[in-house]
Coordinates of C-alpha atoms in Angstrom, one line a residue:
X168 CA 8.2 0.9 14.2
X169 CA 6.2 -1.4 11.5
X170 CA 6.1 0.2 7.6
X171 CA 3.0 1.9 7.5
X172 CA -0.3 -0.1 6.7
X173 CA -0.8 1.4 2.7
X174 CA 2.8 0.9 2.2
X175 CA 3.4 -2.1 3.3
X176 CA 0.5 -3.2 1.4
X177 CA 1.3 -2.6 -1.5
X178 CA 5.2 -3.6 -1.1
X179 CA 3.6 -7.2 -0.5
X180 CA 1.9 -6.8 -3.7
X181 CA 4.9 -5.8 -5.8
X182 CA 7.2 -9.0 -4.2
X183 CA 4.8 -11.0 -5.6
X184 CA 6.3 -11.4 -9.1
X185 CA 9.0 -13.0 -7.6
X186 CA 11.8 -11.0 -9.5
X187 CA 15.2 -11.0 -9.3
X188 CA 16.9 -8.9 -7.3
X189 CA 17.8 -5.0 -8.7
X190 CA 21.7 -5.7 -7.8
X191 CA 21.6 -9.0 -10.4
X192 CA 20.0 -6.5 -13.5
X193 CA 21.4 -5.4 -16.6
X194 CA 20.8 -1.1 -16.3
X195 CA 18.3 -2.0 -18.7
X196 CA 16.4 -4.2 -17.2
X197 CA 16.6 -1.6 -13.4
X198 CA 14.9 1.1 -16.3
X199 CA 12.3 -0.1 -17.2
X200 CA 11.3 -1.8 -13.6
X201 CA 11.4 2.2 -12.3
X202 CA 10.2 3.4 -15.7
X203 CA 6.7 1.3 -14.5
X204 CA 7.1 2.0 -10.9
X205 CA 5.3 5.4 -13.0
X206 CA 1.3 3.3 -12.9
X207 CA 1.9 3.5 -9.0
X208 CA 2.1 7.6 -8.2
X209 CA -1.9 8.1 -8.9
X210 CA -3.8 10.1 -11.8
X211 CA -1.6 13.2 -13.8
X212 CA -2.2 15.7 -11.0
X213 CA -3.3 18.7 -14.1
X214 CA -1.2 21.9 -13.9
X215 CA -1.6 25.3 -15.0
X216 CA 1.4 24.7 -18.2
X217 CA 3.9 21.7 -19.0
X218 CA 6.3 22.3 -21.8
X219 CA 10.1 20.3 -23.0
X220 CA 12.8 22.9 -22.6
X221 CA 17.0 23.0 -23.2
X222 CA 19.0 24.9 -20.7
X223 CA 22.5 26.4 -22.5
X224 CA 24.6 26.8 -20.1
X225 CA 27.7 26.2 -18.4
X226 CA 28.7 24.5 -22.0
X227 CA 26.0 22.1 -22.0
X228 CA 22.8 21.3 -23.7
X229 CA 20.9 20.1 -20.2
X230 CA 16.6 19.1 -21.1
X231 CA 14.6 20.5 -19.2
X232 CA 10.4 20.9 -18.5
X233 CA 8.8 23.2 -16.6
X234 CA 5.7 23.3 -14.8
X235 CA 3.4 26.0 -14.1
X236 CA 1.5 25.7 -11.3
X237 CA -2.5 25.0 -12.2
X238 CA -3.4 28.5 -10.1
X239 CA -1.0 31.7 -9.7
X240 CA -1.5 32.9 -6.3
X241 CA -0.3 36.3 -6.7
X242 CA 0.7 38.5 -9.2
X243 CA 4.2 39.1 -10.9
X244 CA 7.1 36.5 -12.1
X245 CA 7.1 33.2 -10.0
X246 CA 10.0 31.6 -7.6
X247 CA 11.0 28.5 -9.2
X248 CA 11.9 25.0 -7.9
X249 CA 14.4 22.8 -9.2
X250 CA 13.7 19.8 -9.2
X251 CA 16.5 16.8 -9.3
X252 CA 14.5 13.5 -9.9
X253 CA 16.5 9.8 -8.1
X254 CA 17.3 7.7 -9.3
X255 CA 20.5 6.1 -7.6
X256 CA 21.9 8.8 -10.9
X257 CA 22.1 5.7 -13.7
X258 CA 17.5 5.4 -13.6
X259 CA 15.0 8.1 -13.7
X260 CA 14.2 11.2 -16.5
X261 CA 11.8 13.5 -16.6
X262 CA 8.4 11.2 -16.3
X263 CA 9.8 8.7 -13.7
X264 CA 9.4 11.7 -10.7
X265 CA 6.4 13.5 -13.2
X266 CA 4.0 13.6 -10.4
X267 CA 6.5 15.1 -7.7
X268 CA 7.2 18.0 -10.1
X269 CA 3.4 18.3 -10.8
X270 CA 2.5 18.2 -6.4
X271 CA 4.9 20.1 -5.4
X272 CA 4.3 22.8 -9.0
X273 CA 0.7 23.7 -8.0
X274 CA 1.2 23.0 -3.7
X275 CA 4.2 25.3 -3.5
X276 CA 2.5 27.5 -6.0
X277 CA 6.8 27.7 -8.1
X278 CA 7.5 26.9 -11.1
X279 CA 9.5 23.6 -11.6
X280 CA 12.0 23.4 -13.4
X281 CA 13.0 19.2 -14.0
X282 CA 16.5 18.5 -14.7
X283 CA 17.3 15.6 -17.1
X284 CA 21.1 15.0 -15.9
X285 CA 23.5 12.8 -17.5
X286 CA 22.9 9.1 -16.0
X287 CA 26.0 7.4 -15.6
X288 CA 27.8 4.6 -16.6
X289 CA 27.1 6.5 -19.4
X290 CA 28.6 9.5 -17.9
X291 CA 30.0 8.8 -14.9
X292 CA 31.0 11.8 -12.0
X293 CA 30.5 14.4 -12.4
X294 CA 28.7 14.6 -14.9
X295 CA 25.4 15.1 -12.6
X296 CA 26.2 18.1 -10.2
X297 CA 28.0 20.0 -13.6
X298 CA 24.4 19.8 -15.5
X299 CA 23.2 20.3 -12.5
X300 CA 24.9 23.5 -11.7
X301 CA 24.3 24.2 -15.8
X302 CA 20.2 24.5 -15.4
X303 CA 20.7 26.5 -12.2
X304 CA 22.4 29.3 -13.9
X305 CA 20.6 29.2 -16.8
X306 CA 17.7 29.0 -15.0
X307 CA 18.9 31.9 -12.7
X308 CA 19.4 34.0 -15.9
X309 CA 16.6 32.8 -18.2
X310 CA 13.9 32.6 -15.3
X311 CA 11.9 35.5 -17.0
X312 CA 11.7 33.6 -20.1
X313 CA 8.9 31.4 -18.1
X314 CA 7.5 33.6 -15.8
X315 CA 9.8 33.0 -13.0
X316 CA 12.6 35.2 -11.0
X317 CA 15.4 33.9 -11.0
X318 CA 17.1 35.6 -8.2
X319 CA 13.3 33.2 -6.1
X320 CA 15.1 30.1 -6.3
X321 CA 14.7 26.9 -3.6
X322 CA 16.4 24.0 -4.5
X323 CA 15.4 20.0 -4.5
X324 CA 15.8 17.1 -4.8
X325 CA 14.9 12.5 -3.9
X326 CA 17.3 9.9 -2.3
X327 CA 20.3 10.5 -6.0
X328 CA 18.3 13.6 -6.8
X329 CA 19.3 14.5 -2.9
X330 CA 22.5 14.3 -3.3
X331 CA 22.7 16.6 -6.2
X332 CA 20.3 18.7 -4.3
X333 CA 23.0 19.2 -1.6
X334 CA 26.5 19.2 -3.8
X335 CA 24.7 21.2 -6.3
X336 CA 24.1 24.4 -3.1
X337 CA 27.2 23.8 -1.5
X338 CA 29.1 24.2 -5.8
X339 CA 26.8 27.4 -6.1
X340 CA 28.4 29.0 -2.9
X341 CA 31.5 28.1 -3.7
X342 CA 31.3 29.5 -7.5
X343 CA 29.5 32.6 -5.3
X344 CA 26.1 32.0 -6.9
X345 CA 23.3 31.8 -8.4
X346 CA 21.4 32.7 -5.4
X347 CA 19.1 29.6 -3.1
X348 CA 16.9 30.1 -0.7
X349 CA 15.7 26.8 0.2
X350 CA 17.3 23.4 -0.3
X351 CA 14.5 20.3 0.4
X352 CA 16.2 17.5 0.7
X353 CA 14.8 14.3 0.6
X354 CA 15.8 10.9 2.0
X355 CA 19.3 11.8 0.2
X356 CA 22.5 10.1 -0.4
X357 CA 25.0 12.4 0.8
X358 CA 28.5 10.2 2.2
X359 CA 29.7 7.7 0.3
X360 CA 31.7 5.6 3.5
X361 CA 28.7 5.9 6.1
X362 CA 28.6 3.1 7.6
X363 CA 26.3 4.0 10.6
X364 CA 23.1 0.9 11.7
X365 CA 21.1 2.2 9.6
X366 CA 23.4 -0.3 6.8
X367 CA 22.8 -2.9 8.7
X368 CA 19.4 -2.3 9.8
X369 CA 17.9 -1.7 6.9
X370 CA 20.9 -3.9 5.0
X371 CA 17.5 -5.6 3.2
X372 CA 15.4 -2.7 2.2
X373 CA 12.8 -2.6 1.5
X374 CA 12.4 -1.2 -1.6
X375 CA 16.7 0.0 -1.1
X376 CA 18.7 -2.8 -0.1
X377 CA 22.6 -2.0 0.9
X378 CA 23.8 -4.2 -2.0
X379 CA 21.7 -2.1 -5.1
X380 CA 23.4 0.5 -3.6
X381 CA 27.0 -0.5 -3.3
X382 CA 25.4 -1.4 -7.5
X383 CA 24.1 2.8 -8.4
X384 CA 28.2 3.8 -6.2
X385 CA 29.7 1.3 -8.3
X386 CA 28.0 2.7 -11.4
X387 CA 28.4 6.7 -11.0
X388 CA 31.6 6.7 -9.2
X389 CA 35.3 6.6 -11.6
X390 CA 37.6 6.0 -8.4
X391 CA 36.0 4.7 -5.3
X392 CA 38.1 7.8 -4.0
X393 CA 35.9 10.4 -5.6
X394 CA 33.6 9.0 -2.5
X395 CA 35.6 12.1 -0.1
X396 CA 35.0 14.2 -2.8
X397 CA 32.0 16.6 -1.4
X398 CA 30.7 16.9 -5.0
X399 CA 29.6 13.1 -4.4
X400 CA 30.0 13.1 0.3
X401 CA 28.6 16.3 1.1
X402 CA 27.9 15.6 4.6
X403 CA 31.9 15.7 4.3
X404 CA 32.4 19.0 3.7
X405 CA 33.8 21.6 5.6
X406 CA 32.0 24.4 4.5
X407 CA 28.5 24.5 5.9
X408 CA 28.1 27.4 7.4
X409 CA 26.3 30.2 5.4
X410 CA 24.4 27.4 3.0
X411 CA 20.9 28.2 2.3
X412 CA 18.0 26.1 4.7
X413 CA 17.4 23.5 4.9
X414 CA 14.2 20.7 5.0
X415 CA 15.8 17.4 5.1
X416 CA 13.4 14.6 4.6
X417 CA 13.8 10.9 6.3
X418 CA 12.6 7.6 6.3
X419 CA 12.9 5.2 9.2
X420 CA 13.0 1.8 7.1
X421 CA 15.4 3.2 4.7
X422 CA 20.0 2.6 4.6
X423 CA 20.6 6.3 4.3
X424 CA 18.1 7.2 7.7
X425 CA 21.3 7.7 9.5
X426 CA 23.4 9.5 7.2
X427 CA 20.4 12.0 6.0
X428 CA 19.7 12.4 10.4
X429 CA 23.6 13.3 10.8
X430 CA 23.8 15.9 8.1
X431 CA 20.8 18.1 9.1
X432 CA 22.7 17.9 12.5
X433 CA 26.2 18.5 10.7
X434 CA 23.9 21.5 9.2
X435 CA 22.1 22.5 12.2
X436 CA 25.6 22.8 14.1
X437 CA 27.0 25.1 11.2
X438 CA 24.6 27.6 11.4
X439 CA 22.2 26.3 9.0
X440 CA 18.2 26.8 9.7
X441 CA 17.3 23.2 8.7
X442 CA 13.6 21.4 9.1
X443 CA 13.9 18.0 10.0
X444 CA 11.2 15.5 9.0
X445 CA 11.8 11.9 9.8
X446 CA 9.1 9.6 8.9
X447 CA 8.0 7.0 10.4
X448 CA 6.7 3.6 8.8
X449 CA 8.7 5.3 5.4
X450 CA 10.8 3.6 3.4
X451 CA 13.4 4.6 0.4
X452 CA 11.5 6.6 -2.2
X453 CA 7.9 6.6 -0.4
X454 CA 7.7 9.8 -2.5
X455 CA 7.1 6.4 -5.8
X456 CA 4.1 5.6 -4.3
X457 CA 1.2 8.9 -4.4
X458 CA -1.0 6.5 -6.0
X459 CA -2.2 4.6 -2.8
X460 CA -0.1 5.1 -0.3
X461 CA -1.6 8.5 1.7
X462 CA 2.3 9.0 3.6
X463 CA 3.6 9.6 0.2
X464 CA 1.2 12.5 -0.5
X465 CA 1.2 13.2 3.0
X466 CA 4.9 14.5 3.5
X467 CA 4.7 15.3 0.1
X468 CA 2.9 18.7 0.3
X469 CA 4.3 19.1 3.5
X470 CA 7.3 20.0 1.3
X471 CA 5.1 21.6 -0.9
X472 CA 4.4 23.9 1.9
X473 CA 7.7 24.7 3.0
X474 CA 9.2 26.2 -0.1
X475 CA 5.5 27.8 -0.4
X476 CA 6.7 29.5 3.0
X477 CA 10.0 30.1 2.6
X478 CA 8.5 32.6 -0.6
X479 CA 5.5 33.6 1.4
X480 CA 7.5 35.6 4.2

């Protein structure tokens, strides 16, 4: 299937600049590039409140941003969604995917805690997953301080954040908690050694090329053999039984498509309840384009509904 028409038009417009390939840029230049994507998210969606804080746990201090939804459908403590942004473990911050956190908070009715985990190459693996676990444990222990319910937690990540979210639920299971009610993985990287057809069909992108993906991996990992660690490649874990229900989004025109598809199936084979959403016409990182691409908003709303449903059953 061809690209979604609105997405195609946007990508053609972005390509008009004739900029060099991302993998040929410096880390600082690519961080500026991703920051500029925030202008493609559309108008800022109002929420009930937003404030920054620091999650202090596991000997770490992790900056976070807490979003309360615009309306509270029910009284009492609210479920919490821990959000991990994308950016190849190298790019992105609390601002770059602010719109995703806002939409998720309002649509799901949960309090969203966005995690500003440490980035590579300044902080390589396992810094990101360590920060994610610290933030999770802090939320479980301190949710009451911001109106949340530390016993009702969902984890949501996109792209590299999807990798961290998938690894986080496995890490929580290995460590005996905290309890996670739902994992939401949007076009996640889950297998460092993936060599499936989508890696060739979409090796030139759009948005994420295979060469740019290799650039990210090279900056994130300390040694190549770390790719076999399930905290890097969650799909390579053999301990999937008992993990929380999952919603997995994959994009048709994404090199990561097949590994996401396979991970959804592997979870299902292990007895995990899985909702798999293969999105036709979409590219990697299409949630960045909610300002002009209705498909992006529609699928993100669908994820918000899935989170709401998980806590309303």
